[in-house]
Tab-separated table of C-alpha atoms in Angstrom:
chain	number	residue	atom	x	y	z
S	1	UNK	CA	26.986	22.661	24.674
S	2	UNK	CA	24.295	23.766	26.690
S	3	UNK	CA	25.254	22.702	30.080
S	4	UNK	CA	28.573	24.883	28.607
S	5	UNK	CA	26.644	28.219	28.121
S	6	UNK	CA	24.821	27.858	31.332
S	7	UNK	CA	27.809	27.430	33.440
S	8	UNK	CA	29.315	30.202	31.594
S	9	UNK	CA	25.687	32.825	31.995
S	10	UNK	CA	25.967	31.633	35.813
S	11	UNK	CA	29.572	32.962	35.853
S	12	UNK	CA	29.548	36.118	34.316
S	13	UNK	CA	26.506	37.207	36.318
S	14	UNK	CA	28.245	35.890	39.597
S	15	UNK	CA	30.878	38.479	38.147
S	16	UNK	CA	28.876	41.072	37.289
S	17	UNK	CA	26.644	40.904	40.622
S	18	UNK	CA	30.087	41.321	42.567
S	19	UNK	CA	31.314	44.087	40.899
S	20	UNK	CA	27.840	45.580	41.303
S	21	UNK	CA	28.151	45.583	45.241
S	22	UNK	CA	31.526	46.395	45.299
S	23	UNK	CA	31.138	49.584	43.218
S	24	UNK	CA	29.188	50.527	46.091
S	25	UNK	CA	29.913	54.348	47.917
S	26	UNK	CA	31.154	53.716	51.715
S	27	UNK	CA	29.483	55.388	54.292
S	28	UNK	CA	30.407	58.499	55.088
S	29	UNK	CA	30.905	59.153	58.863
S	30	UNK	CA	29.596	63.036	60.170
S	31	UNK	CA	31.002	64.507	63.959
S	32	UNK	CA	31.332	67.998	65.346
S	33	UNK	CA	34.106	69.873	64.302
S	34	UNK	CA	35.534	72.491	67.593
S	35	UNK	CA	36.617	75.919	66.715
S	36	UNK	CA	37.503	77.439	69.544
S	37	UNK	CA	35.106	80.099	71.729
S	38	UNK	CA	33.291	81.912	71.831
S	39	UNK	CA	30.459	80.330	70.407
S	40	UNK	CA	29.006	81.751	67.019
S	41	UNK	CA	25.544	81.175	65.656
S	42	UNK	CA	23.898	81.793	61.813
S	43	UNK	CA	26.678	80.011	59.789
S	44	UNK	CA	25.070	80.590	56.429
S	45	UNK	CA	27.067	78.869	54.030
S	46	UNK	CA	30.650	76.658	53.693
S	47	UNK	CA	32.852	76.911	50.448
S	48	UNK	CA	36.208	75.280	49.643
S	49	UNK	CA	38.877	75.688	47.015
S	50	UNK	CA	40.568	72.438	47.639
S	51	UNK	CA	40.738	69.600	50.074
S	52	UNK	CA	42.126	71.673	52.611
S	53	UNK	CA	41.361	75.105	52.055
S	54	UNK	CA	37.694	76.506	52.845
S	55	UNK	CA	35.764	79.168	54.574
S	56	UNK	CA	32.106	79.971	56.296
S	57	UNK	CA	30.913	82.763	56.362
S	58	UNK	CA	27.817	84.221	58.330
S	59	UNK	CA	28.952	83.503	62.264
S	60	UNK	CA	28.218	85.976	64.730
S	61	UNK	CA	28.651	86.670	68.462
S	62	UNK	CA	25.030	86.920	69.271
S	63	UNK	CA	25.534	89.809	71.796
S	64	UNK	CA	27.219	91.471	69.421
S	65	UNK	CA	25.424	93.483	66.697
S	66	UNK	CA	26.483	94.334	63.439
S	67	UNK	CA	29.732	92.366	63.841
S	68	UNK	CA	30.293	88.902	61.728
S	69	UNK	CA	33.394	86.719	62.482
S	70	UNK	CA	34.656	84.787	58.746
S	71	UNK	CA	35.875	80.929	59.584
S	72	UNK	CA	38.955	79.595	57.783
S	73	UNK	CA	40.867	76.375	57.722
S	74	UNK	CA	44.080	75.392	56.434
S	75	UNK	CA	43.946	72.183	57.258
S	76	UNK	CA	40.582	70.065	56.249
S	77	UNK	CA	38.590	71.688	59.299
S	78	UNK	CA	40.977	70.011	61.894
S	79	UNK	CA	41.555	73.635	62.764
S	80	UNK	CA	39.692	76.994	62.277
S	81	UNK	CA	41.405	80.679	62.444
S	82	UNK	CA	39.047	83.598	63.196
S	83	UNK	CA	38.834	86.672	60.756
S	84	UNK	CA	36.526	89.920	62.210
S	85	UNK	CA	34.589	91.301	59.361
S	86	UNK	CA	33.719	94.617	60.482
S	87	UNK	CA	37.145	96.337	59.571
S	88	UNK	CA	36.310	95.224	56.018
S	89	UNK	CA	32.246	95.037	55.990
S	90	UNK	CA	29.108	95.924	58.273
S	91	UNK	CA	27.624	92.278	59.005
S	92	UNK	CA	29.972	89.993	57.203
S	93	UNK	CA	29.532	88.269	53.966
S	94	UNK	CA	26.454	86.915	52.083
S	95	UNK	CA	28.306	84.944	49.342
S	96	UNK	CA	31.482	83.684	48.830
S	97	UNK	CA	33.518	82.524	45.484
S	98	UNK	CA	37.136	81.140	45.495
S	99	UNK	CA	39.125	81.126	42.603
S	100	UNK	CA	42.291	79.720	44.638
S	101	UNK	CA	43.274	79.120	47.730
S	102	UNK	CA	44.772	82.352	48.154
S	103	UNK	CA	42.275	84.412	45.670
S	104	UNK	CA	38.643	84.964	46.968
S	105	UNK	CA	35.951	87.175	46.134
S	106	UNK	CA	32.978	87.605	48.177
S	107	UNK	CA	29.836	90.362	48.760
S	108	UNK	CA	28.735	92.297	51.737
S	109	UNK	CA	27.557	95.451	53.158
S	110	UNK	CA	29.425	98.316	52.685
S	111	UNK	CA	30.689	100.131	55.653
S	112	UNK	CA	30.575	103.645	53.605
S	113	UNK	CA	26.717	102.990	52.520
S	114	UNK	CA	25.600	102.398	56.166
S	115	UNK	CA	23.386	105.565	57.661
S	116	UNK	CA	23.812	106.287	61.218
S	117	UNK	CA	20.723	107.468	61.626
S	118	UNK	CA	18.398	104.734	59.621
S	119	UNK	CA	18.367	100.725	61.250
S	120	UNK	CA	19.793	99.312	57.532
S	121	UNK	CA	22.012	100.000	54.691
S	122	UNK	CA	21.294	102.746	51.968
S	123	UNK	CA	22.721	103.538	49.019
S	124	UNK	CA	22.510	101.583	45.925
S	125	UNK	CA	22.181	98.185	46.085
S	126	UNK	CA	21.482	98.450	49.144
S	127	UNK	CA	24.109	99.166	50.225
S	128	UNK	CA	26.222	95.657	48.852
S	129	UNK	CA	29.677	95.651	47.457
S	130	UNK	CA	32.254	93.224	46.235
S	131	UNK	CA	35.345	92.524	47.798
S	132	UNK	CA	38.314	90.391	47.278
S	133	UNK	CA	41.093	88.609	49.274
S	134	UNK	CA	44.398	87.943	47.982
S	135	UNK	CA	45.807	85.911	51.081
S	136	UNK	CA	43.254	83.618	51.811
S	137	UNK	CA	40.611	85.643	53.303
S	138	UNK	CA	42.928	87.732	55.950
S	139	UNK	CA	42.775	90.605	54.320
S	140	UNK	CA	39.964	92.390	52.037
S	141	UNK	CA	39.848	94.985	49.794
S	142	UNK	CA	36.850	96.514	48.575
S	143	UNK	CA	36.760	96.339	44.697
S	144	UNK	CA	35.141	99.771	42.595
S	145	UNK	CA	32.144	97.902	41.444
S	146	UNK	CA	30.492	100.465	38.929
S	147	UNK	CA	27.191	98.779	37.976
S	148	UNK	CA	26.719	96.391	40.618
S	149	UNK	CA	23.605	95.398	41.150
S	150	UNK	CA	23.287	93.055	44.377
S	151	UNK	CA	23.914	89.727	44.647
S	152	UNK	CA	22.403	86.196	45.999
S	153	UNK	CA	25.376	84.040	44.442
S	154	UNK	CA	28.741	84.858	43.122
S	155	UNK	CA	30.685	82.564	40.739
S	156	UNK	CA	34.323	83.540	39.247
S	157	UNK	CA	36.541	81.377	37.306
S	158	UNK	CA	39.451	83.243	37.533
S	159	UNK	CA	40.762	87.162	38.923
S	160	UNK	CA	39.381	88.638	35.954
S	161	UNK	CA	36.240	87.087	34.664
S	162	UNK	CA	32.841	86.712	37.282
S	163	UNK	CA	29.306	86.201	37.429
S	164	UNK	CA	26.535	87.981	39.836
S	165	UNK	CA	23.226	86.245	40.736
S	166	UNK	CA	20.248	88.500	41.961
S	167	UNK	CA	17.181	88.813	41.409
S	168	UNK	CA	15.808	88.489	37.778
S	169	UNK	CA	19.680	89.432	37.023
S	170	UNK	CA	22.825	88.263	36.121
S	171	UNK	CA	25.275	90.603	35.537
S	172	UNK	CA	29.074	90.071	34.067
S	173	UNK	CA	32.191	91.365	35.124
S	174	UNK	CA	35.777	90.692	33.091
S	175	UNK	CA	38.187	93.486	35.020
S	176	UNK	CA	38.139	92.040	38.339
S	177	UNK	CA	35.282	93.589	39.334
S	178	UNK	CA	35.955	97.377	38.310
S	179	UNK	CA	32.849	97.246	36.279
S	180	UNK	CA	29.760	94.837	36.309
S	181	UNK	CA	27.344	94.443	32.891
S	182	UNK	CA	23.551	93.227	33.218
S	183	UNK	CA	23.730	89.817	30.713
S	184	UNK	CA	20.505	88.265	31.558
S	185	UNK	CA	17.179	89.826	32.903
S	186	UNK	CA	14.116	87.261	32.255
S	187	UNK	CA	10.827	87.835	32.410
S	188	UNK	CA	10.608	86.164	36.120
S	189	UNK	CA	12.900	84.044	38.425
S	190	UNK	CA	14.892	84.670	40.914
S	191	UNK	CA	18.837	82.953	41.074
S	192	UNK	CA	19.286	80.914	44.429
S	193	UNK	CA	21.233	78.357	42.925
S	194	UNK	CA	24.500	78.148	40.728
S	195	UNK	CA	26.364	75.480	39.103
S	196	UNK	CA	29.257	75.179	36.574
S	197	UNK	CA	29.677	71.322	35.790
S	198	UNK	CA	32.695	72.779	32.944
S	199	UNK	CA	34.457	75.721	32.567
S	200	UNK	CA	32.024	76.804	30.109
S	201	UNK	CA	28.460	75.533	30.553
S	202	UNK	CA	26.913	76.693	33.896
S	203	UNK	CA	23.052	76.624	35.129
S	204	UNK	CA	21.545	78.841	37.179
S	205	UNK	CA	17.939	78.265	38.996
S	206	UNK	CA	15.252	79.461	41.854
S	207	UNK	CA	12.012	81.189	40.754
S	208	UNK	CA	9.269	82.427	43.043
S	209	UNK	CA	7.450	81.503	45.697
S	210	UNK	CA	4.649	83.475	47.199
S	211	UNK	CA	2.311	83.477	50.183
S	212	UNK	CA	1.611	85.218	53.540
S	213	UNK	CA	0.798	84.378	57.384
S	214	UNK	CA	-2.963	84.312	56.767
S	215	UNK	CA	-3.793	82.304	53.545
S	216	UNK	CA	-0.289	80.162	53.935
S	217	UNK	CA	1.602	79.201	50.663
S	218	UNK	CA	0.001	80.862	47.248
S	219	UNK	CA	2.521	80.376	44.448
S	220	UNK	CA	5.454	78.301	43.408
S	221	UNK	CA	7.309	78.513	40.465
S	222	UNK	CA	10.418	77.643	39.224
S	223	UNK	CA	13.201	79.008	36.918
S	224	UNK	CA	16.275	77.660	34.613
S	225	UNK	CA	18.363	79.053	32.238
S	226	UNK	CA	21.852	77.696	30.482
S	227	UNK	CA	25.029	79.089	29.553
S	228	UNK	CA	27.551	77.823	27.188
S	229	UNK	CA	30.550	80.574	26.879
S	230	UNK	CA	31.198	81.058	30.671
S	231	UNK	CA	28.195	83.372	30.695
S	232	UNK	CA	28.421	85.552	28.223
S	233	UNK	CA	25.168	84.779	26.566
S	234	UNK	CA	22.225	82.904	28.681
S	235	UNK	CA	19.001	81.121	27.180
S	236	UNK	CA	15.863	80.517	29.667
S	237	UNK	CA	15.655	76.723	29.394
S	238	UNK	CA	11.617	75.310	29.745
S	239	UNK	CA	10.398	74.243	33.458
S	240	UNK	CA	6.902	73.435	34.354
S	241	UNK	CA	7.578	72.614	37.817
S	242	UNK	CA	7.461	74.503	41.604
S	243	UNK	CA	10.468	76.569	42.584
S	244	UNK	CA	14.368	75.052	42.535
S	245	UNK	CA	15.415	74.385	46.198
S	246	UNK	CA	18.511	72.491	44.876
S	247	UNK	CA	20.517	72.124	41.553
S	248	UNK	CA	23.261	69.498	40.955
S	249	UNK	CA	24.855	68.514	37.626
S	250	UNK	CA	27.739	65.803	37.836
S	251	UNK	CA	28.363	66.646	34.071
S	252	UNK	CA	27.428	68.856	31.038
S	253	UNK	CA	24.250	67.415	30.663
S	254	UNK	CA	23.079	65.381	33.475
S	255	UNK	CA	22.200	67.057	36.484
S	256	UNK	CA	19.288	66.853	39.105
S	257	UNK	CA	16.414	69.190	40.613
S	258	UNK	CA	14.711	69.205	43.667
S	259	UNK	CA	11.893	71.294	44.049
S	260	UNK	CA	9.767	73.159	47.020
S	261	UNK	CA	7.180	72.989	48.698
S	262	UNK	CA	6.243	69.482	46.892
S	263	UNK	CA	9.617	67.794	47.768
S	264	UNK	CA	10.167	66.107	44.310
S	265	UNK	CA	13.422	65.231	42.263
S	266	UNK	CA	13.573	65.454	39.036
S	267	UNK	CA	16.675	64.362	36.464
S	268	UNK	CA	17.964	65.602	33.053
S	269	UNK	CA	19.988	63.660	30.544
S	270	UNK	CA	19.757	66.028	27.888
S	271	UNK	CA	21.177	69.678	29.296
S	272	UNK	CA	18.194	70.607	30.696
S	273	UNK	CA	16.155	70.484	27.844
S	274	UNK	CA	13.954	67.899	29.687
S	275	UNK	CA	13.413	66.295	32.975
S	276	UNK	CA	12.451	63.443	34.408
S	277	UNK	CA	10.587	62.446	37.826
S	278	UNK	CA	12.673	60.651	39.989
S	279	UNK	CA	11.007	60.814	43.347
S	280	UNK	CA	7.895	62.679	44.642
S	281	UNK	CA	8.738	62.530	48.088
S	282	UNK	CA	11.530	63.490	48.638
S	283	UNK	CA	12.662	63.275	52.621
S	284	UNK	CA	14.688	66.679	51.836
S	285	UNK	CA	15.221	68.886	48.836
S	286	UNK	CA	17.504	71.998	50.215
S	287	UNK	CA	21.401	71.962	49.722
S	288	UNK	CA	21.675	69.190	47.204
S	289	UNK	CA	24.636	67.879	46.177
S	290	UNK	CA	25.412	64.493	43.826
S	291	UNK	CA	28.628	63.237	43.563
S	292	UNK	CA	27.568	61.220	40.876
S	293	UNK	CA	24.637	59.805	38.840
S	294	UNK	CA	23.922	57.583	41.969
S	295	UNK	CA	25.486	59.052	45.094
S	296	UNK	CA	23.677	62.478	46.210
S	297	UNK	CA	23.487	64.046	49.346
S	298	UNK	CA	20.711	66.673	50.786
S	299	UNK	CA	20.170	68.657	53.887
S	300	UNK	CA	16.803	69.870	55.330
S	301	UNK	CA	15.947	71.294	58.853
S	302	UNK	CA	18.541	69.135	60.999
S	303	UNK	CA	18.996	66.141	59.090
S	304	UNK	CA	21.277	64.838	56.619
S	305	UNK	CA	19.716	62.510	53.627
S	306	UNK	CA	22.059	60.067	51.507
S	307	UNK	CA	20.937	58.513	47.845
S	308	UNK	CA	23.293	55.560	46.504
S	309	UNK	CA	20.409	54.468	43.525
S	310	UNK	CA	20.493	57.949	41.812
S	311	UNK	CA	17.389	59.224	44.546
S	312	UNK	CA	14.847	56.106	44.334
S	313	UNK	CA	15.696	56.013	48.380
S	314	UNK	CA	16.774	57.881	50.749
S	315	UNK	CA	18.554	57.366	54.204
S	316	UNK	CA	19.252	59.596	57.003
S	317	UNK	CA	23.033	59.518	57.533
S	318	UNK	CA	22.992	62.714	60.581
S	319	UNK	CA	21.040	64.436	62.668
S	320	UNK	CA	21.714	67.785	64.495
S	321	UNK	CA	20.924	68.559	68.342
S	322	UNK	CA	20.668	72.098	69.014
S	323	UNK	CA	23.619	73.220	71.288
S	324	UNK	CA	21.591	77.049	72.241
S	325	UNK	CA	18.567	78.829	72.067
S	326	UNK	CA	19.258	78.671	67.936
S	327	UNK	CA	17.529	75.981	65.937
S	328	UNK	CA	20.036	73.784	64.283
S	329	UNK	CA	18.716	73.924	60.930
S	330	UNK	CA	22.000	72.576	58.208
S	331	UNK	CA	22.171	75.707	56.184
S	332	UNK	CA	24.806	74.813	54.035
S	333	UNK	CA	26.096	71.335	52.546
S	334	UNK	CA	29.514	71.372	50.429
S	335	UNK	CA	31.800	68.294	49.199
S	336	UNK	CA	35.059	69.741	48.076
S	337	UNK	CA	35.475	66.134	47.459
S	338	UNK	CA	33.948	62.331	47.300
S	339	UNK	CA	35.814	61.598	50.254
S	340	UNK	CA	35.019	64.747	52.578
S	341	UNK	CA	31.721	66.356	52.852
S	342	UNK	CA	30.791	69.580	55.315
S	343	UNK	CA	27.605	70.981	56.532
S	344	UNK	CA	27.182	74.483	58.898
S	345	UNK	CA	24.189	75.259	60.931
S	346	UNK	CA	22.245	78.276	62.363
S	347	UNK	CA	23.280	77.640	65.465
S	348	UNK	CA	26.871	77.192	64.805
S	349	UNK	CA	27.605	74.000	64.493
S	350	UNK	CA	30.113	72.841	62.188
S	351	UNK	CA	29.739	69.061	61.169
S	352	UNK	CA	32.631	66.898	58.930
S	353	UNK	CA	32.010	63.820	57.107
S	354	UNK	CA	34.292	61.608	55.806
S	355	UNK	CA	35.222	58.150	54.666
């Protein structure tokens, strides 16, 4: 009987070990992607609506001032079309939200707020607006916008219904954009980061950080807060920690923080009600994104990290070689799926990975 069970324990771990290592992520393989001349620099961030459909925005001619050229792709970045923002905007987009592949809403300066006199923008907001494609990013349209207030990040879930990041704001539009409503002003935090893991409960993050050339780094401090009803209502969730460089949920209530300047990672279980160290040295905490409770990806300066034990260890899976004057700092890191991941640089570089 014994000599029974034994065989049998020695079997099912045999099993379970397999399973383990085949359950584990390929690699994912990262190249250059061409887009044609000329060559563009500050890429600022990549979005996608699907598989095949995606945009970056922030590429400019760098002789070329106060004009910013919008990437799109059709076709899983085998190729890239050029849009030129200045018909639509001064200097091109600072956020980007796609509802569709055809529907896109996006912020930037307006044209009509620009002095010809003064170096910047003026007006209110500083001169920002919303606008809004309805083929793709071709064309624009700039949308009324009564109440805007600026933003850092934009997230709609449909034509009708948005959100607006800024500043110790988030503000709530359900016309389209006609109109915008301040929901949410806390007592501190700024919004760098944005996440909806449902249709209904999103989590927004950032805080503070504060210093100057001669004394170096001073203050950081981080800020969450939770929404349940698409972001009608908000509630400040508790965080002790330094500021949010990177926020990634992979459900409704587990998700994962990295922080800055201290380079940790923490993980919730709960919703955000608490959080758990995972690592304290993290070997990059900016544009964080997990695919799952064990696979996670994050970009810092040039390089590329990869977690497959929920961020125990790290590996670096890229590295970027500046190709101009430009650093070649990753700005940007998006997986519109497990099985295709993109990253954009200040240089211009655009790098696909895949497996």
């Amino acid at each position: 009987m014994r000599l029974r069970f034994a065989l049998l324990l020695t079997l099912m771990l045999g099993i379970t070990a397999g399973c383990s290592h085949d359950s584990d992520p390929a690699p994912v393989a990262w190249k250059l992607l061409p887009y044609g001349a000329p060559q563009l620099s500050g890429f600022s961030a990549v979005r996608f609506a699907s598989a095949q459909v995606g945009w970056i925005i922030g590429g400019y001619v760098p002789d070329q001032l106060n004009s910013s050229t919008l990437l799109t792709t059709r076709d899983g970045g085998a190729t890239w079309a050029r849009v030129n923002m200045l018909p639509f905007t001064f200097s091109g987009f600072r956020a980007l939200s796609p509802v569709s592949e055809q529907v896109v809403f996006a912020v930037g300066v307006d044209p009509a707020a620009v002095s010809p006199t003064l170096p910047g923008p003026v007006g209110p907001a500083n001169g920002r607006a919303v606008y809004k494609s309805t083929d793709g990013g071709t064309t624009w349209q700039k949308l009324p916008g009564t109440g805007f207030a600026d933003s850092f990040q934009l997230h709609f879930f449909d034509e009708q219904n948005g959100l607006s990041f800024k500043n110790q704001t988030i503000q709530r539009t359900t016309d389209g954009g006609t109109s915008w409503q301040t929901v949410f002003v806390p007592a501190s935090g700024n919004w760098d980061r944005v996440q909806f893991p449902t249709p209904a409960v999103g989590y927004a993050a950032g805080g503070g950080i504060s210093g100057g050339f001669v004394v170096g780094l001073l203050l950081s401090t981080g800020s969450l807060a939770k929404t349940t009803d698409r972001g009608a209502t908000w509630q400040a969730l508790p965080w002790t920690h330094q500021y949010i460089s990177s926020l990634s949920f992979v459900s409704a209530t587990v998700g994962f923080a990295a922080t800055y300047p201290d380079h940790h990672l923490y993980k919730t279980q709960d919703g955000g009600t608490t959080w758990a160290l995972v690592n304290s040295q993290l070997p990059a905490s900016g544009n964080g994104q997990f695919l799952n409770e064990q696979e996670g990806y994050f970009a810092d300066g040039q390089s590329i990290q990869r977690t497959t034990d929920g961020g125990l260890t790290w590996h670096e899976e890229f590295h970027t070689t500046p190709n101009s004057q430009y650093p070649a700092t990753i700005n940007s890191l998006h997986f519109p799926t497990a099985a295709a991941g993109f990253a954009v640089t200040a240089d211009g570089q655009i790098i696909r990975g895949t497996r």
